[in-house]
Short mmCIF file of C-alpha atoms and ligand atoms in Angstrom, two decimals:
data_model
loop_
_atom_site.label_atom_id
_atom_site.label_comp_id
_atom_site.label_asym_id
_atom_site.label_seq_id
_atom_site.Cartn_x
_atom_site.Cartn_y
_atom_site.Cartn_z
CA UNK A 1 3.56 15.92 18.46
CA UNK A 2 4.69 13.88 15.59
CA UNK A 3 2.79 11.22 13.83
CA UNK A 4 3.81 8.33 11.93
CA UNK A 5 2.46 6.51 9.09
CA UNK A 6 3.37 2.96 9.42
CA UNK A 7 0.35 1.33 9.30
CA UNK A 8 -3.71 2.04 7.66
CA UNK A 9 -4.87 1.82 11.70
CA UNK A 10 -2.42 4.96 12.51
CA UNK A 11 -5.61 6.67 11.25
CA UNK A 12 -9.07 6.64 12.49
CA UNK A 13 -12.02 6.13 10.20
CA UNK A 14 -12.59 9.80 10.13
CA UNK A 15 -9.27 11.10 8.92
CA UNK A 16 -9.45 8.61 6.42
CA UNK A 17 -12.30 9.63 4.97
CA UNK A 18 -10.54 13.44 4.84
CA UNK A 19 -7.40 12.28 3.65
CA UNK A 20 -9.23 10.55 0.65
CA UNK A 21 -11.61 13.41 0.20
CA UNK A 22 -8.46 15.43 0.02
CA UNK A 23 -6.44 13.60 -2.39
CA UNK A 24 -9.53 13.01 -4.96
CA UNK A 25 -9.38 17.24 -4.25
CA UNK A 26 -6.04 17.77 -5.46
CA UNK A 27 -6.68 15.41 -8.58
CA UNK A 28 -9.54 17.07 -9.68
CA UNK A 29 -7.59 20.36 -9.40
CA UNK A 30 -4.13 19.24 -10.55
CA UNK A 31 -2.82 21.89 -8.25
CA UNK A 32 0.94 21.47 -8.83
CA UNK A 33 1.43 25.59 -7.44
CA UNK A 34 1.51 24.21 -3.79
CA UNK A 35 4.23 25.97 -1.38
CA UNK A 36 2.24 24.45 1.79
CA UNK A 37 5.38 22.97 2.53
CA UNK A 38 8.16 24.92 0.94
CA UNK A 39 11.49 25.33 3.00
CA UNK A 40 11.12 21.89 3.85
CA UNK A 41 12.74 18.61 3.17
CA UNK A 42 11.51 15.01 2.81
CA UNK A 43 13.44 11.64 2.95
CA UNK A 44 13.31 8.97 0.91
CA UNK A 45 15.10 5.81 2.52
CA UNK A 46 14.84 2.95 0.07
CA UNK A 47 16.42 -0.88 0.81
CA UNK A 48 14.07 -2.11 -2.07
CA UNK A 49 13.77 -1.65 -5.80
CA UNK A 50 10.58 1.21 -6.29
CA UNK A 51 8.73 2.59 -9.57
CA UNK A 52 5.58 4.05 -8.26
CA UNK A 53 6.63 4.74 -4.52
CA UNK A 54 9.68 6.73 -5.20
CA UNK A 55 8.64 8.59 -8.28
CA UNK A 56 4.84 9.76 -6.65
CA UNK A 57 6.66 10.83 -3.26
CA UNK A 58 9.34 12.69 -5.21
CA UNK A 59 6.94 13.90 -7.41
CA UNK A 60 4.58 14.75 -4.68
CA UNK A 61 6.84 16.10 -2.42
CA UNK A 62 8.03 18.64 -5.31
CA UNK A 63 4.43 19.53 -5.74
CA UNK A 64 4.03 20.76 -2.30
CA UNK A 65 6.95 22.91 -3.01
CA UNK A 66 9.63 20.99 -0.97
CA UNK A 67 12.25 19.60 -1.63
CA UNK A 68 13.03 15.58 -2.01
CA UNK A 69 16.14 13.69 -1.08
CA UNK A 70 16.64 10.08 -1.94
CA UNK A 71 19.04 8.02 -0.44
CA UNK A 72 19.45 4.12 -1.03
CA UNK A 73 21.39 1.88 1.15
CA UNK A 74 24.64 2.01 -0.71
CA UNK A 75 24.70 5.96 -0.20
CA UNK A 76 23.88 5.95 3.55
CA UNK A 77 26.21 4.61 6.30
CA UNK A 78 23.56 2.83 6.89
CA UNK A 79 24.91 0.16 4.88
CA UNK A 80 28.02 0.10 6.34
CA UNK A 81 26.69 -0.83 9.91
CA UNK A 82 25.44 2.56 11.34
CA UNK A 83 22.64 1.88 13.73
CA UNK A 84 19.18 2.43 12.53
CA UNK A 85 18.40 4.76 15.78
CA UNK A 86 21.71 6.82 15.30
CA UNK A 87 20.84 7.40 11.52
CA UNK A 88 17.03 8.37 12.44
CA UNK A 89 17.90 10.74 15.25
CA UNK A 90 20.81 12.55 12.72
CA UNK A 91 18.86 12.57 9.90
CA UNK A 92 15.17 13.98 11.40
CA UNK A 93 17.80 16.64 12.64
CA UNK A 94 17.87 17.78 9.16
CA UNK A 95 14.58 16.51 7.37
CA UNK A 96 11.19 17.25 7.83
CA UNK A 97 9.53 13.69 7.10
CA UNK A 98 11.06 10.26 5.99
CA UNK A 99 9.65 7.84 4.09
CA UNK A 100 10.87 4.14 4.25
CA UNK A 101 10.97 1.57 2.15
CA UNK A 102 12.52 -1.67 4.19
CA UNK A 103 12.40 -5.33 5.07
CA UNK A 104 11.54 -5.96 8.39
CA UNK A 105 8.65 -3.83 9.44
CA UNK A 106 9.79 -3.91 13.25
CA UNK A 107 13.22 -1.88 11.40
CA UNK A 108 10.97 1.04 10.58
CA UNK A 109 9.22 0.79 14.00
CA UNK A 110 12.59 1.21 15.60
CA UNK A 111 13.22 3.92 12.74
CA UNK A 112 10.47 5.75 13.97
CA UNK A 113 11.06 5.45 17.81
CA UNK A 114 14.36 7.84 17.30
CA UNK A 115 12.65 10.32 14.88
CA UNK A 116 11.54 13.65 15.40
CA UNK A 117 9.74 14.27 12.51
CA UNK A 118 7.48 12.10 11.53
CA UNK A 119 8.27 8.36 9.47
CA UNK A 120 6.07 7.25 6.40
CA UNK A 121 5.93 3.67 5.81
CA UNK A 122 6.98 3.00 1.96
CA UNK A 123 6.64 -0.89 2.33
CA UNK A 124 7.82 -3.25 4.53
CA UNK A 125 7.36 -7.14 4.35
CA UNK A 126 4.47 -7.16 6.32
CA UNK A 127 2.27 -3.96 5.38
CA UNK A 128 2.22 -1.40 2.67
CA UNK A 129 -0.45 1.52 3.66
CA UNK A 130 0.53 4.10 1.20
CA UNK A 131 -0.39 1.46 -1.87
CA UNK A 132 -3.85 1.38 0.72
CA UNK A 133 -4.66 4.70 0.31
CA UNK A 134 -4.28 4.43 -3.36
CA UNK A 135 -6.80 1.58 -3.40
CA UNK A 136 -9.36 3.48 -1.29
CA UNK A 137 -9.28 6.13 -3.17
CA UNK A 138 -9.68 3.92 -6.17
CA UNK A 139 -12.56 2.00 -5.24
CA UNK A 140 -14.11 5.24 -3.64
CA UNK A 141 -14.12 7.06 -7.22
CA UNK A 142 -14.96 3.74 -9.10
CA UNK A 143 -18.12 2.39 -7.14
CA UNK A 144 -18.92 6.08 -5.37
CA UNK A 145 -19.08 4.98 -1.79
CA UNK A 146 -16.58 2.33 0.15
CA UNK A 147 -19.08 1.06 2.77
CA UNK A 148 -21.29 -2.27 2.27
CA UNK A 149 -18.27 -2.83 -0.81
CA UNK A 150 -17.65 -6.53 -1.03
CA UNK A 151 -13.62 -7.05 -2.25
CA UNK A 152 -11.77 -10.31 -3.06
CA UNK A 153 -8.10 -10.52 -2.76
CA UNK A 154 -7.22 -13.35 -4.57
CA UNK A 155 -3.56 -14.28 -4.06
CA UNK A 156 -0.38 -14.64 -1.60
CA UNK A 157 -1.16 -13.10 1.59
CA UNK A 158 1.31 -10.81 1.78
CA UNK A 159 1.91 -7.22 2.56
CA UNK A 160 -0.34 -5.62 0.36
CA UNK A 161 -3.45 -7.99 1.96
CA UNK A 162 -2.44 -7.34 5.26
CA UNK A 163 -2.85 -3.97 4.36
CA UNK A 164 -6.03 -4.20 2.00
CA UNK A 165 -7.58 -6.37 5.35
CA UNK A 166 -6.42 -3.37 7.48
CA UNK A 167 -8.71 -0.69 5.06
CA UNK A 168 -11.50 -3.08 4.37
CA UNK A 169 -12.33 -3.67 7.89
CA UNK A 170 -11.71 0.03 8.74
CA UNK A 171 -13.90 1.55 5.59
CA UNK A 172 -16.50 -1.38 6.96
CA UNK A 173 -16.13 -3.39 3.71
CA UNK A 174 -16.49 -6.63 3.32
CA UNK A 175 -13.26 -8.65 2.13
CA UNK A 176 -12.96 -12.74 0.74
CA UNK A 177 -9.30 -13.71 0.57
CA UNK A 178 -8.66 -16.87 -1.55
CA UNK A 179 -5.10 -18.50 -1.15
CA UNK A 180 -3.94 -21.43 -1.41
CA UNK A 181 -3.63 -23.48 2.44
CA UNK A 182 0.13 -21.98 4.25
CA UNK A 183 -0.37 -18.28 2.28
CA UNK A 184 -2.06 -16.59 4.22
CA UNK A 185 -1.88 -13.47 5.59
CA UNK A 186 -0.57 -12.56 9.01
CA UNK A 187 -2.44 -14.12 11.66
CA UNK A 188 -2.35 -10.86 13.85
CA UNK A 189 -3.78 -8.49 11.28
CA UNK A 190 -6.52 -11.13 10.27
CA UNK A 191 -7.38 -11.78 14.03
CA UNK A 192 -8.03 -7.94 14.76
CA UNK A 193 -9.84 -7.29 11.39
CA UNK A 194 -12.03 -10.44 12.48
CA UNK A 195 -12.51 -8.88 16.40
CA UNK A 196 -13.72 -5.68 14.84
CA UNK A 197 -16.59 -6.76 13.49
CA UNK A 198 -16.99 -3.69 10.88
CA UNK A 199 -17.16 -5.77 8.32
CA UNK A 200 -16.99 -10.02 7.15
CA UNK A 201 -13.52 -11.01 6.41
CA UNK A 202 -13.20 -14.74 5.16
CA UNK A 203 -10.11 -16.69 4.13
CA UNK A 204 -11.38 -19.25 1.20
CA UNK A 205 -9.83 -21.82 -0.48
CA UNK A 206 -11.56 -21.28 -3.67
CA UNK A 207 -10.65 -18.10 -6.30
CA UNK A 208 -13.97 -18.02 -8.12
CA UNK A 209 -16.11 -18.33 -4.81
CA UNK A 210 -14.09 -15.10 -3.67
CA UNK A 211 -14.67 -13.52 -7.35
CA UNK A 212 -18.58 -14.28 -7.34
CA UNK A 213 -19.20 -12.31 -4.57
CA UNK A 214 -17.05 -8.96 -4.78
CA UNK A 215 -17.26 -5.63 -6.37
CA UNK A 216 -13.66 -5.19 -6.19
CA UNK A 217 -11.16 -8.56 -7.20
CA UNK A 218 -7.55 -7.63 -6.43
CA UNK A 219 -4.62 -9.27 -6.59
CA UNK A 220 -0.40 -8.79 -6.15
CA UNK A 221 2.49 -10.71 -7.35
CA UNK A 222 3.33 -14.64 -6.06
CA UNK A 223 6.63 -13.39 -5.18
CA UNK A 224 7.42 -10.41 -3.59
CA UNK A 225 10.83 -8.47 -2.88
CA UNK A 226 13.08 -10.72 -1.19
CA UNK A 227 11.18 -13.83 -0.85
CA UNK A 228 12.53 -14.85 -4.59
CA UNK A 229 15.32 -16.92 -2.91
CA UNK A 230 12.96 -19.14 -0.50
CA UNK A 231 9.71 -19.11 -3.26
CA UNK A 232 10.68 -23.16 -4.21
CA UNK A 233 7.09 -24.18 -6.04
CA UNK A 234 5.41 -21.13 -5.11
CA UNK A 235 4.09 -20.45 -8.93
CA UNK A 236 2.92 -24.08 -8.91
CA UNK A 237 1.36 -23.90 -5.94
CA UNK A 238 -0.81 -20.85 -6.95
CA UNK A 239 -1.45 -21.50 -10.70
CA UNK A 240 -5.23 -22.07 -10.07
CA UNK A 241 -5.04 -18.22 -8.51
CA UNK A 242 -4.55 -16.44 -11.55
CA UNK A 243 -7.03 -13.70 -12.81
CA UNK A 244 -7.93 -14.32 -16.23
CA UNK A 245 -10.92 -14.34 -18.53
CA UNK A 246 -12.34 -18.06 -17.33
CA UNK A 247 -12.24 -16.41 -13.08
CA UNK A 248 -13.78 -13.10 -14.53
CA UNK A 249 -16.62 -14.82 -16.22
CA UNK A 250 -17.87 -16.01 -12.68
CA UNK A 251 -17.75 -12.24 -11.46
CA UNK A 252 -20.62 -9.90 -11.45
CA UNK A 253 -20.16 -7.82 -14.67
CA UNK A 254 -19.39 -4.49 -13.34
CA UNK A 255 -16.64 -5.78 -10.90
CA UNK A 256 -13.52 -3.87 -11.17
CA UNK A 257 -9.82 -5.61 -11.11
CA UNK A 258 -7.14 -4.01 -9.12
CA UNK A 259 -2.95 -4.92 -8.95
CA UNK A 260 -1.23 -2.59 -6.76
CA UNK A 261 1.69 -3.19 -9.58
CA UNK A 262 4.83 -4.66 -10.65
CA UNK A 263 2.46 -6.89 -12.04
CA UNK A 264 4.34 -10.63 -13.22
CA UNK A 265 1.84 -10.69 -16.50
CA UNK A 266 1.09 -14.26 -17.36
CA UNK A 267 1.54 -15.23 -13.67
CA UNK A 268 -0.88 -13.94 -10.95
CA UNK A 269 -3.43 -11.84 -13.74
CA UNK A 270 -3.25 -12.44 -17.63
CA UNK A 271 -2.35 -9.74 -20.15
CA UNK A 272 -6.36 -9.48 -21.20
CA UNK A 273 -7.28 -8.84 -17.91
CA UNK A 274 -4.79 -6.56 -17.05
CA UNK A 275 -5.36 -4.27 -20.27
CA UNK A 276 -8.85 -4.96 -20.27
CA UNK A 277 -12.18 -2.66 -19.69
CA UNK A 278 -12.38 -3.94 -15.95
CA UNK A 279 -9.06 -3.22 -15.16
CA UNK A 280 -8.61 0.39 -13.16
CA UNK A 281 -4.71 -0.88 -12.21
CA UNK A 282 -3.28 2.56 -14.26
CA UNK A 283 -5.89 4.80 -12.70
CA UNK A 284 -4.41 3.40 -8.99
CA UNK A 285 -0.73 3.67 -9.28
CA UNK A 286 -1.67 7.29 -10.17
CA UNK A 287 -3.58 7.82 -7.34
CA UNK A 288 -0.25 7.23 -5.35
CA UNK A 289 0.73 10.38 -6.60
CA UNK A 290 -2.87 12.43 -4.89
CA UNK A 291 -2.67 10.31 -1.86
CA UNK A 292 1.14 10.80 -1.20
CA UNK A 293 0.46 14.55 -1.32
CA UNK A 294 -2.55 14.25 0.31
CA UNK A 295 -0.92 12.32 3.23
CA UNK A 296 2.32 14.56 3.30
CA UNK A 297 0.32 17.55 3.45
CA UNK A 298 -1.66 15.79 6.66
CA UNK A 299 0.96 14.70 8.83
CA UNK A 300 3.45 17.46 7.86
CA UNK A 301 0.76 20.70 8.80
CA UNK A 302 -0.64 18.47 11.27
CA UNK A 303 -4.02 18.37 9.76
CA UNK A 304 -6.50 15.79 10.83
CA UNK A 305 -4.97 15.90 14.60
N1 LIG B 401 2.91 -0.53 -5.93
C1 LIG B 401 4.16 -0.14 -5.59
O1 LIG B 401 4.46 0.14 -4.42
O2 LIG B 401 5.03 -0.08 -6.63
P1 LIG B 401 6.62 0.16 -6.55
O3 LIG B 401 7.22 -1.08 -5.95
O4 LIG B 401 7.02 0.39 -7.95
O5 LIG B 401 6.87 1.35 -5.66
N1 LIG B 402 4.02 -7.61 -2.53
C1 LIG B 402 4.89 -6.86 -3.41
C2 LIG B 402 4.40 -5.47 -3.56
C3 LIG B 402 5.23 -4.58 -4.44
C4 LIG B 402 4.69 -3.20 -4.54
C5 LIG B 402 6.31 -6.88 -2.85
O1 LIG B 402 6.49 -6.70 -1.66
O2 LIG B 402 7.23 -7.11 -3.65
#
């Protein structure tokens, strides 16, 4: 049977653990020889601008030995008012995977309905699980172990803390979220991370209560793709939410800082902290690359199931 990827959840604690094991595998190796999945072919559906998600899938997908195909809404019929089920159930006629990159994540859930093969989740407004894998890998090779990790996310609640509260809770971490009062993140993600009970999950107020406590402090742009019509005083609202040398200073001093990237420098982290000692940010976008392959590899020879 075919298995998605549209959410962290869509794998259990277990193949998690695996995957990650996996990808910090194929960095340590550099293996770029792989034909596990030559003869095949591998979608790349983008409605939003990508650095990191396009080139590590393409790149990845290469690596395995198959063979990438990106198409952006202009080059799809798509665009033109083709149903999303009639374009999934002609193109997973042809391809072997296809990754997404959309607005509305129910579009992608509909996507994935009428596909055959099975539909990776590239970002969608609400969750982004592939830049989740990245940061569990991260934190896994930086502290050594992911359980009993304390994490703030200090920032808009937005897809990339829906998804970060979605791997915390799973990899029983604990997880402080500090945004400013009508930012936060989607009610339904927080409610179910709360019911598990793996781990603590608070929503503060205040940045540097978040920072004092965590291992990890994270944090994504104000804006993201597509809101930058309807952000009105967004920046304002958040300018006590930046990342900078005065919000470090209140950390413990072997925290790490983490940006999934595009990072708005000056805005939601400064340029010191960014290209600073504490910073790991580079180290993550290329573990996209490891846990791409390691995921592709997963759900396309059906490991883990
Ligand atoms: N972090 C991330 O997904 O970056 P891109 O938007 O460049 O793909
Ligand atoms: N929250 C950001 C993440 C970009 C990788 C956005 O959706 O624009």
């Amino acid at each position: 049977m075919k298995r998605d990827f549209l959410t962290l959840p869509d794998f259990n604690e277990t193949e998690m653990l695996r995957l990650l094991d996996r990808a910090i595998e194929m960095k340590k190796t550099k293996d770029r020889g792989g034909v596990s999945l030559a003869g095949r072919s591998v979608g790349l559906i983008f409605e939003k601008a990508s650095t990191r998600t396009r080139a590590s899938f393409e790149a990845a997908v290469y690596q395995l030995g198959a063979h990438p195909i990106y198409m952006n809404l202009n080059d799809l019929q798509l665009g033109r008012g083709e149903t999303v089920a009639d374009t999934a159930r002609v193109l997973s006629s042809y391809l072997d995977a296809i990754i997404i990159r959309t607005f509305a994540h129910e579009r992608i859930e509909e996507f994935a309905r009428h596909s055959r093969v099975p539909v990776i989740n590239g970002l969608t407004d609400r969750h982004h699980p592939c830049q989740g894998l990245a940061d569990l890998m991260t934190m896994l090779e930086k502290k050594g172990r992911l359980e009993g990790l304390k994490v703030a996310y200090i920032g808009d609640g937005n897809n990339v803390a829906n998804s970060l509260i979605q791997g915390t809770s799973m990899m029983k971490m604990d997880l402080s979220i500090a945004c400013p009062e009508g930012f936060e993140p989607d009610p339904l993600v927080l409610e179910n991370a709360m019911k598990s009970a793996r781990s603590e999950i608070v929503v503060l107020r205040e940045p540097r209560e978040a920072a004092g406590r965590s291992d990890v402090i994270y944090t994504d742009v104000w804006v993201s793709m597509g809101q930058e019509q309807k952000a009105g005083d967004k920046k304002n609202r958040f300018k006590n939410y930046q990342i900078n040398d005065a919000l470090l200073a209140c950390a413990k001093p072997d925290a790490i800082v983490m940006h999934c990237l595009p990072a708005h420098r000056g805005e939601e982290i400064t340029d010191e902290v960014l290209d600073g000692p504490r910073s790991v940010v580079f180290e993550q976008a290329e573990n996209r690359l490891y846990t791409g392959k390691a995921l592709l590899e997963t759900l396309l020879m059906n490991l883990n199931v």
